[in-house]
GROMACS .gro file of C-alpha atoms in nm:
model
  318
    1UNK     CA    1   0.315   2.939  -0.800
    2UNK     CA    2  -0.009   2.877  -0.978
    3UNK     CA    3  -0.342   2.763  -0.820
    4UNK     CA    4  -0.311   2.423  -0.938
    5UNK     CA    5   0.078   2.362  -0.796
    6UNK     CA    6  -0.022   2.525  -0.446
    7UNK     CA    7  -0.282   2.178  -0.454
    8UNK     CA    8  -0.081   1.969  -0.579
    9UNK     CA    9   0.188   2.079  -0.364
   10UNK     CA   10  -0.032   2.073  -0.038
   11UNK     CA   11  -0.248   1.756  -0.088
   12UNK     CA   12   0.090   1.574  -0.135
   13UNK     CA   13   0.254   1.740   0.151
   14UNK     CA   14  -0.077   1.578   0.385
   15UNK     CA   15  -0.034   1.256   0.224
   16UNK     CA   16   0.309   1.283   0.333
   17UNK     CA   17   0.277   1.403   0.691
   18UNK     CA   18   0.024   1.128   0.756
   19UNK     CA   19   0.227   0.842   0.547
   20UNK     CA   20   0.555   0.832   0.649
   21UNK     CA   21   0.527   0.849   1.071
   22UNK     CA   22   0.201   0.639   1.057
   23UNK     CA   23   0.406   0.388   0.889
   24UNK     CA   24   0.753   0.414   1.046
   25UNK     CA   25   0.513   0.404   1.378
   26UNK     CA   26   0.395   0.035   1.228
   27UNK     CA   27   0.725  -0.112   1.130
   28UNK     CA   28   0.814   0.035   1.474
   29UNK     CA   29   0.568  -0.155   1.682
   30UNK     CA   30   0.609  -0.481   1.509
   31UNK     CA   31   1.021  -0.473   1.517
   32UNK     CA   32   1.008  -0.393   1.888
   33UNK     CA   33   0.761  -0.664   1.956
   34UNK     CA   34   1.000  -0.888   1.751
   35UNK     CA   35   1.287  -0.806   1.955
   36UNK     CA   36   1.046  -0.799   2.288
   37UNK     CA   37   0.846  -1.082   2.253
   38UNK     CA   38   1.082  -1.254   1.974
   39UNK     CA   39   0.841  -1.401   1.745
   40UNK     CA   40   0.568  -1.219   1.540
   41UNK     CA   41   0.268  -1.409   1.408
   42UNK     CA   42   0.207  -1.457   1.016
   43UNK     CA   43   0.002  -1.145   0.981
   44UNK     CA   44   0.228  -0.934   1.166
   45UNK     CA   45   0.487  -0.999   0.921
   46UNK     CA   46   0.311  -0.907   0.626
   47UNK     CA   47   0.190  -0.571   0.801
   48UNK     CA   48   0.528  -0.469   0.895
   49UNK     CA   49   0.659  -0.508   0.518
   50UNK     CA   50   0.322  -0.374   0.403
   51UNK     CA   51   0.410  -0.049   0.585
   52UNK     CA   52   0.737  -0.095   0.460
   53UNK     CA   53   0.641  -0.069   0.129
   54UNK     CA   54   0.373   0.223   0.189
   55UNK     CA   55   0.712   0.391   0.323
   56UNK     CA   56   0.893   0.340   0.042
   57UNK     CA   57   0.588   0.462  -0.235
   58UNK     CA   58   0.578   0.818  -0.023
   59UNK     CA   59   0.983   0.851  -0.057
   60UNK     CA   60   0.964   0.775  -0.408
   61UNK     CA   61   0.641   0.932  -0.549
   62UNK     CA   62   0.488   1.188  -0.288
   63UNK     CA   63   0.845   1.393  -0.172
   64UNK     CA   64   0.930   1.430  -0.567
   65UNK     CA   65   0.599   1.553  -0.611
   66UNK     CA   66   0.588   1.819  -0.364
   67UNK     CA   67   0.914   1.943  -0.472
   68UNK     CA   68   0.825   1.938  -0.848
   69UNK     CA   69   0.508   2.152  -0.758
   70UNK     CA   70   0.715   2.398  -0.552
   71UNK     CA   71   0.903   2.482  -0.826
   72UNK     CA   72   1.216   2.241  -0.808
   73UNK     CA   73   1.332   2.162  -1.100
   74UNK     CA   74   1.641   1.862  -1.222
   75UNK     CA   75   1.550   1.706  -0.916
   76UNK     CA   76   1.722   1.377  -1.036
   77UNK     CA   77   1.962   1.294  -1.327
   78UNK     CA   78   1.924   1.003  -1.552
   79UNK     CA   79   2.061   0.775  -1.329
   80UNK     CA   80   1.845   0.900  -0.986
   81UNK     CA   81   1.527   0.918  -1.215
   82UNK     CA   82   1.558   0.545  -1.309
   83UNK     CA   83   1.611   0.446  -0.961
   84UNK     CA   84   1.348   0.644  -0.835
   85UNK     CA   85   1.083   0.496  -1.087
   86UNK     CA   86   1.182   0.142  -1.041
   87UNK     CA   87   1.146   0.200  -0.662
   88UNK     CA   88   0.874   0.335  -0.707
   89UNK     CA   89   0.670   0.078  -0.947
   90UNK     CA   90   0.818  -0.218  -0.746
   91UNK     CA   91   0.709  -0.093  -0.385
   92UNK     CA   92   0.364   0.006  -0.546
   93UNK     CA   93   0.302  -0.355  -0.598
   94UNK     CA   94   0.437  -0.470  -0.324
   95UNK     CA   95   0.158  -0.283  -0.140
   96UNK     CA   96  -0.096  -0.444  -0.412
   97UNK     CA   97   0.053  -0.795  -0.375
   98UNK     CA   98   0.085  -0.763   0.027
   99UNK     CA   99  -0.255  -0.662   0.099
  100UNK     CA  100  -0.366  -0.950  -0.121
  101UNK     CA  101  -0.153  -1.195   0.064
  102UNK     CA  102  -0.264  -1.044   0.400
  103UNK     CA  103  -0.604  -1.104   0.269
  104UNK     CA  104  -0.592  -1.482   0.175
  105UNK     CA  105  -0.366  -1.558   0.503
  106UNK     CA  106  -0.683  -1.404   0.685
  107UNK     CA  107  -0.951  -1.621   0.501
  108UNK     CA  108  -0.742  -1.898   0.553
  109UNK     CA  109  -0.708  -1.869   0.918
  110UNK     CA  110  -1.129  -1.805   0.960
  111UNK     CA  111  -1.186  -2.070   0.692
  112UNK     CA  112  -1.365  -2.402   0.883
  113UNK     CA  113  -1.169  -2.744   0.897
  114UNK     CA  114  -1.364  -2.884   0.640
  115UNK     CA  115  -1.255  -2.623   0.396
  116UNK     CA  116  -1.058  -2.673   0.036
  117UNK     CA  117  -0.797  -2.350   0.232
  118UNK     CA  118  -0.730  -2.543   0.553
  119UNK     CA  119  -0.415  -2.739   0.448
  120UNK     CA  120  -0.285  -2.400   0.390
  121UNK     CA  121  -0.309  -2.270   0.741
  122UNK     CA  122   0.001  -2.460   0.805
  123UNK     CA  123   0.187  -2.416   0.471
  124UNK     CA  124   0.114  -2.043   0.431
  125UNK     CA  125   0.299  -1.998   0.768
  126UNK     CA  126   0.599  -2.233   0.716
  127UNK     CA  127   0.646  -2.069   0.342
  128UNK     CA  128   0.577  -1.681   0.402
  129UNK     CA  129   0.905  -1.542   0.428
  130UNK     CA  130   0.978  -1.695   0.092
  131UNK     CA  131   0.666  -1.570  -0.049
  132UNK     CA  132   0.732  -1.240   0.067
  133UNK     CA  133   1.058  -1.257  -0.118
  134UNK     CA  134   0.936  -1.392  -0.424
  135UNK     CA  135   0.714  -1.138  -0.462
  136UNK     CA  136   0.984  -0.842  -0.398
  137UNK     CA  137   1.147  -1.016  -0.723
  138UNK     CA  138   0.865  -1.065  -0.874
  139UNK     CA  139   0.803  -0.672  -0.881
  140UNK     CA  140   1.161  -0.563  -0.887
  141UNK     CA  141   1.162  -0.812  -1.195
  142UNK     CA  142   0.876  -0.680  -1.400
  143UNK     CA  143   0.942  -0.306  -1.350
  144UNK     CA  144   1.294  -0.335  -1.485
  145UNK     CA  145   1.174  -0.108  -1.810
  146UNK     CA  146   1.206   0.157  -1.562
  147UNK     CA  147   1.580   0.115  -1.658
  148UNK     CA  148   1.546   0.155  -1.986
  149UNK     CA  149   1.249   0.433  -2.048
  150UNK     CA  150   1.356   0.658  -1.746
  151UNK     CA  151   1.495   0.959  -1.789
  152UNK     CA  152   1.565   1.325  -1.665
  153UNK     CA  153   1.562   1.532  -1.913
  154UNK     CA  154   1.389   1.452  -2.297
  155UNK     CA  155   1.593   1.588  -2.660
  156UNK     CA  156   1.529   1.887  -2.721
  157UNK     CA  157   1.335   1.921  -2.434
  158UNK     CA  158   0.997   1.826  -2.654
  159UNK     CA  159   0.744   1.560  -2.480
  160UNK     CA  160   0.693   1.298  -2.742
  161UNK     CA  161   0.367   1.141  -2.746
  162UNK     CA  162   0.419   0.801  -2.572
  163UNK     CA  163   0.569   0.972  -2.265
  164UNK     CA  164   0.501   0.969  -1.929
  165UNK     CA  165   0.504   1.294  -1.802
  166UNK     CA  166   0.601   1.239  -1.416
  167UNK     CA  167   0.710   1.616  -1.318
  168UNK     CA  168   1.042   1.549  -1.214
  169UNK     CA  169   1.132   1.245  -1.453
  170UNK     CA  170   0.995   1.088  -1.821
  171UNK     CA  171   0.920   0.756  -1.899
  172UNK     CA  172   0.944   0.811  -2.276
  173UNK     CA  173   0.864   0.501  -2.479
  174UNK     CA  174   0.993   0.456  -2.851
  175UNK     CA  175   0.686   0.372  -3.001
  176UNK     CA  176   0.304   0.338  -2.937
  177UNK     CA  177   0.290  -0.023  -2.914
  178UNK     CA  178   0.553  -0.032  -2.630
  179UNK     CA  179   0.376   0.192  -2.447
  180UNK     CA  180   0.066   0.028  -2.430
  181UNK     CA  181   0.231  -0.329  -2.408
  182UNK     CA  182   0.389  -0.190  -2.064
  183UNK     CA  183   0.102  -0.022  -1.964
  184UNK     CA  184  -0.138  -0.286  -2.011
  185UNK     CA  185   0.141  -0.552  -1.859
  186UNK     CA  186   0.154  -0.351  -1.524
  187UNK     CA  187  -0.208  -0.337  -1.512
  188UNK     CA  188  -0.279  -0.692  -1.581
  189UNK     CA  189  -0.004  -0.812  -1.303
  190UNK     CA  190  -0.173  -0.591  -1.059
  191UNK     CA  191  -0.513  -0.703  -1.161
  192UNK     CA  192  -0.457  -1.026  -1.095
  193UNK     CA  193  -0.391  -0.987  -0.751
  194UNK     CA  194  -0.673  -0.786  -0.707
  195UNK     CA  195  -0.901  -0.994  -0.820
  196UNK     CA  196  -0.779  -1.260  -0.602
  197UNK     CA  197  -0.830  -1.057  -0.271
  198UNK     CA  198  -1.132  -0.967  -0.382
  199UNK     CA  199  -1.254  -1.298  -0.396
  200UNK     CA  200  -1.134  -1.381  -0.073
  201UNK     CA  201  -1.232  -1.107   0.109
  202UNK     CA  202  -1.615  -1.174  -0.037
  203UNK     CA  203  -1.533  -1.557   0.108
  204UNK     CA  204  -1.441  -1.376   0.419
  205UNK     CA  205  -1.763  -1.172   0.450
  206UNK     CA  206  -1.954  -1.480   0.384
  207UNK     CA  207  -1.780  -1.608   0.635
  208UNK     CA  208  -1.819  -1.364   0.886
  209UNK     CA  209  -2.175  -1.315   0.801
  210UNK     CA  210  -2.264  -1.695   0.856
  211UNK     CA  211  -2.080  -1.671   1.200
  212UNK     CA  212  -2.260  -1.400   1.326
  213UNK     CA  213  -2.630  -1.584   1.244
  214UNK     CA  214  -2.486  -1.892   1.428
  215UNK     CA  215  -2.397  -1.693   1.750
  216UNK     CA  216  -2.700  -1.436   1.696
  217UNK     CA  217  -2.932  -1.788   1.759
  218UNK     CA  218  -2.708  -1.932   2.011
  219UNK     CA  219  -2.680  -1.636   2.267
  220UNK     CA  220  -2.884  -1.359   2.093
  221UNK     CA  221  -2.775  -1.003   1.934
  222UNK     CA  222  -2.626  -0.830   2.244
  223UNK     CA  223  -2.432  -1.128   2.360
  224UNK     CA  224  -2.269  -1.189   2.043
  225UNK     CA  225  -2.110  -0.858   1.993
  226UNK     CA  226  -1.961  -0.887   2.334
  227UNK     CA  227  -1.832  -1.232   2.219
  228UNK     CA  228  -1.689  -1.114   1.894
  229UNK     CA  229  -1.340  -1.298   1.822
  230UNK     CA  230  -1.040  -1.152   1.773
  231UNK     CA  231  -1.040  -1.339   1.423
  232UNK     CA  232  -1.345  -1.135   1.339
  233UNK     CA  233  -1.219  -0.790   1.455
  234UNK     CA  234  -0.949  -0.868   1.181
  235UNK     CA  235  -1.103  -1.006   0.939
  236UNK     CA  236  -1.300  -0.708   0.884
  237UNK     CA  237  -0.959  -0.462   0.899
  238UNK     CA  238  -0.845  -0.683   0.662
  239UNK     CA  239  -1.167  -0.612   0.443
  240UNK     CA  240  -1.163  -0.255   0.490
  241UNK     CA  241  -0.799  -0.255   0.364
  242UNK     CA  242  -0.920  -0.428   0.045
  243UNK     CA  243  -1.240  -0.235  -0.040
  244UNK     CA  244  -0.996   0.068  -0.008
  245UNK     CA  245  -0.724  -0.079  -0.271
  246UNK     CA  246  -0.972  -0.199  -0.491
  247UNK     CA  247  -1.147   0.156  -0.496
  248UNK     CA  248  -0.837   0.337  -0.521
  249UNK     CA  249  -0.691   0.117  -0.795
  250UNK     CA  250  -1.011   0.165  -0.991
  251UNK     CA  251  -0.975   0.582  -0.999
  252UNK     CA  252  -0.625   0.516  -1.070
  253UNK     CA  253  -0.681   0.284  -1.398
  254UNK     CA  254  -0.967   0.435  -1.507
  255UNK     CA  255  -0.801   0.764  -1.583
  256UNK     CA  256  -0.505   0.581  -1.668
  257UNK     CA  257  -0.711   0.398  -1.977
  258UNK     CA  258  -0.898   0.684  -2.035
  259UNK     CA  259  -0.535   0.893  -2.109
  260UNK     CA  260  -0.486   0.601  -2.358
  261UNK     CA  261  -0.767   0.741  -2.585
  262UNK     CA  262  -0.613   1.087  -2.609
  263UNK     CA  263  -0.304   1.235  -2.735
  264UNK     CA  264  -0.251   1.455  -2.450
  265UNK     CA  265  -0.375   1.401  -2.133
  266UNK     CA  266  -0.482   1.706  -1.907
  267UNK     CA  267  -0.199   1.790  -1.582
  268UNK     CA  268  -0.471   1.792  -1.377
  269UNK     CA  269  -0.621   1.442  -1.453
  270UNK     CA  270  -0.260   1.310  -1.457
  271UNK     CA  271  -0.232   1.445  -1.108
  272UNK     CA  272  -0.600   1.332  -1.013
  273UNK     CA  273  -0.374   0.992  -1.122
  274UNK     CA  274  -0.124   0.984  -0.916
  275UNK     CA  275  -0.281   1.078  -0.589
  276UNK     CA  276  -0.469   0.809  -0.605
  277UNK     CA  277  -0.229   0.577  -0.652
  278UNK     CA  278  -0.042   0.703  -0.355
  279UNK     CA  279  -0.349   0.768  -0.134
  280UNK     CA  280  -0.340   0.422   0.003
  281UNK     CA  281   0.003   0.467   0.183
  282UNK     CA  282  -0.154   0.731   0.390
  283UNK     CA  283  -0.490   0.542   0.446
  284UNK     CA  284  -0.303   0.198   0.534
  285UNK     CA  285  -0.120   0.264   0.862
  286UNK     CA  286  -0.447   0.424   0.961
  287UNK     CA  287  -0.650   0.163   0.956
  288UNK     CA  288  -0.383  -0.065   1.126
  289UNK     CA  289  -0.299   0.174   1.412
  290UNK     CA  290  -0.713   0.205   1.459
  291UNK     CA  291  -0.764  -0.185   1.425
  292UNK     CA  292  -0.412  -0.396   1.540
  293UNK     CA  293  -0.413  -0.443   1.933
  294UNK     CA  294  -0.019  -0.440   1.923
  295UNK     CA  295   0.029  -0.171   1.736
  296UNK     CA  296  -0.234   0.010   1.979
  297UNK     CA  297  -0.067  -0.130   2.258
  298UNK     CA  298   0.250   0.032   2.141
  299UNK     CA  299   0.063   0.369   2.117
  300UNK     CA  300  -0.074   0.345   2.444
  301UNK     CA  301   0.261   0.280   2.610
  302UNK     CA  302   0.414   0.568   2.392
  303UNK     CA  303   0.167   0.796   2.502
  304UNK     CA  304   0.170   0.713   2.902
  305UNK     CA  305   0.590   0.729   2.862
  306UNK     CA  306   0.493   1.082   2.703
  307UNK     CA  307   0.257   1.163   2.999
  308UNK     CA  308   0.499   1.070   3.290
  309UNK     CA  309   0.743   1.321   3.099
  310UNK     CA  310   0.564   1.617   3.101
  311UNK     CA  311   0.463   1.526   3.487
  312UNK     CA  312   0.814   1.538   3.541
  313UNK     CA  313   0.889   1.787   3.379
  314UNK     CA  314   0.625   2.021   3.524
  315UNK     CA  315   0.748   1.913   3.871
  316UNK     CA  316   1.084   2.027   3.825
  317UNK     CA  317   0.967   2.365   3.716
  318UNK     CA  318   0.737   2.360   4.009
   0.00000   0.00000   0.00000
């Protein structure tokens, strides 16, 4: 193996160790507390198919890529490649489209009475399931192309120029005004939502920020971080999720036009690429596991269970 597939084959393999119990660990927590406590509140929901679809992006992008860079080779046929990229592209956005949704939900909920959002507080909560589901078609909808441009193994085993060179699959593209058409389609789609939870999450700042002068002149500084809402504590998760898409989506689309400009575009900058895109699945669960008091609550209880074990188990052998 060459120096460049040894890091590509062991940042991938951390993204991948981190991603996929962090967020089976998530969907855990919120399906037990579902079955438990049998109802989960609006945000919960979207967190547990967020993870979901962080799950998903690692099975379909990260565990081909380590096995590519280990030397695997015909990992898929035509058939497994086609899947894997629609997969793939779909759950990708789902993560993009989920933490935007998460985001509004949130400045809805802070948002005052008198507020153009507040009539959604109610509607957003009645209507989420079928949002949810609208945007899983939505995605699975507009990444169909996958069908048609994904493939194995190219004729005569030449890369064309408007190809996506993936590794393990193509996406090979007839002609160059395809391949930008689909490029630039994905991008806009996603951009949209990102600018949307961008905006919200700057509302939600605002927000925050006008909150914390009100109760900074009501019971001064030290009293008002003790009385710090649960609202507050996430709202700014929320936020933090955000500032981490947007920054991550930027790398990822920067390179991404850059390659656009070029005729061939370097392995290592297409790698640079693609972590990036995936680096968010491994960030995500992090930031809900350190932030979400029932997913904590979950790990606390896991952990004492795992305690009272090894007591146990140290007794017997005693």
């Amino acid at each position: 193996m060459d120096t460049r597939s040894v890091i590509k084959a062991s940042g991938f393999l951390i993204l991948t160790t981190i991603s996929i119990p962090a967020n089976l660990f998530v969907c855990f927590a919120f399906l037990h507390n579902r079955f438990t406590e049998a109802k989960l509140l609006p945000a919960d929901i979207i967190l547990c198919h967020l993870a979901f679809a962080n799950l998903m992006v690692s099975f379909t992008r990260s565990i081909p890529q380590i096995l590519s860079a280990l030397g695997y080779v015909n990992i898929f046929d035509d058939v497994g490649c086609k899947v894997t990229i629609l997969c793939f592209r779909a759950f990708r956005g789902l993560s993009i489209s989920l933490t935007c949704l998460l985001c509004v939900y949130q400045a809805v909920v802070i948002s005052p009475a008198t507020s153009l959002l507040s009539p959604l507080k109610i509607r957003i909560s009645q209507y989420l399931l079928y949002i949810i589901l609208f945007l899983y078609l939505l995605y699975y909808s507009s990444s169909i192309t996958a069908i048609f441009n994904g493939v194995a193994i190219l004729a005569n085993n030449s890369i064309l120029l408007y190809t996506y060179n993936l590794d393990y699959c193509f996406m090979s593209f007839k002609d160059y005004s395809t391949y930008i058409f689909v490029g630039l389609g994905v991008m806009s789609r996603d951009l949209v939502f990102i600018l949307l939870m961008t905006i919200m999450s700057s509302y939600i700042l605002k927000l925050l920020y006008n909150h914390g002068q009100k109760v900074k002149n009501i019971r001064g500084s030290d009293n008002s971080q003790k009385g710090e809402r649960a609202e507050s504590k996430a709202s700014r998760a929320v936020v933090t999720l955000v500032i981490l898409y947007v920054v991550f989506f930027g790398v990822d689309n920067i390179i991404w036009l850059y390659s656009l400009t070029i005729l061939r575009v370097a392995a290592l900058l297409s790698d640079i690429r693609i972590f990036f895109a995936t680096l968010y699945t491994s960030v995500c669960p992090i930031v809900i596991i350190t932030t979400n008091p029932k997913v904590q609550k979950k790990l606390k209880l896991a952990k004492t269970k795992k305690d009272v074990q090894t007591i146990r188990t140290c007794t017997h052998m005693v």
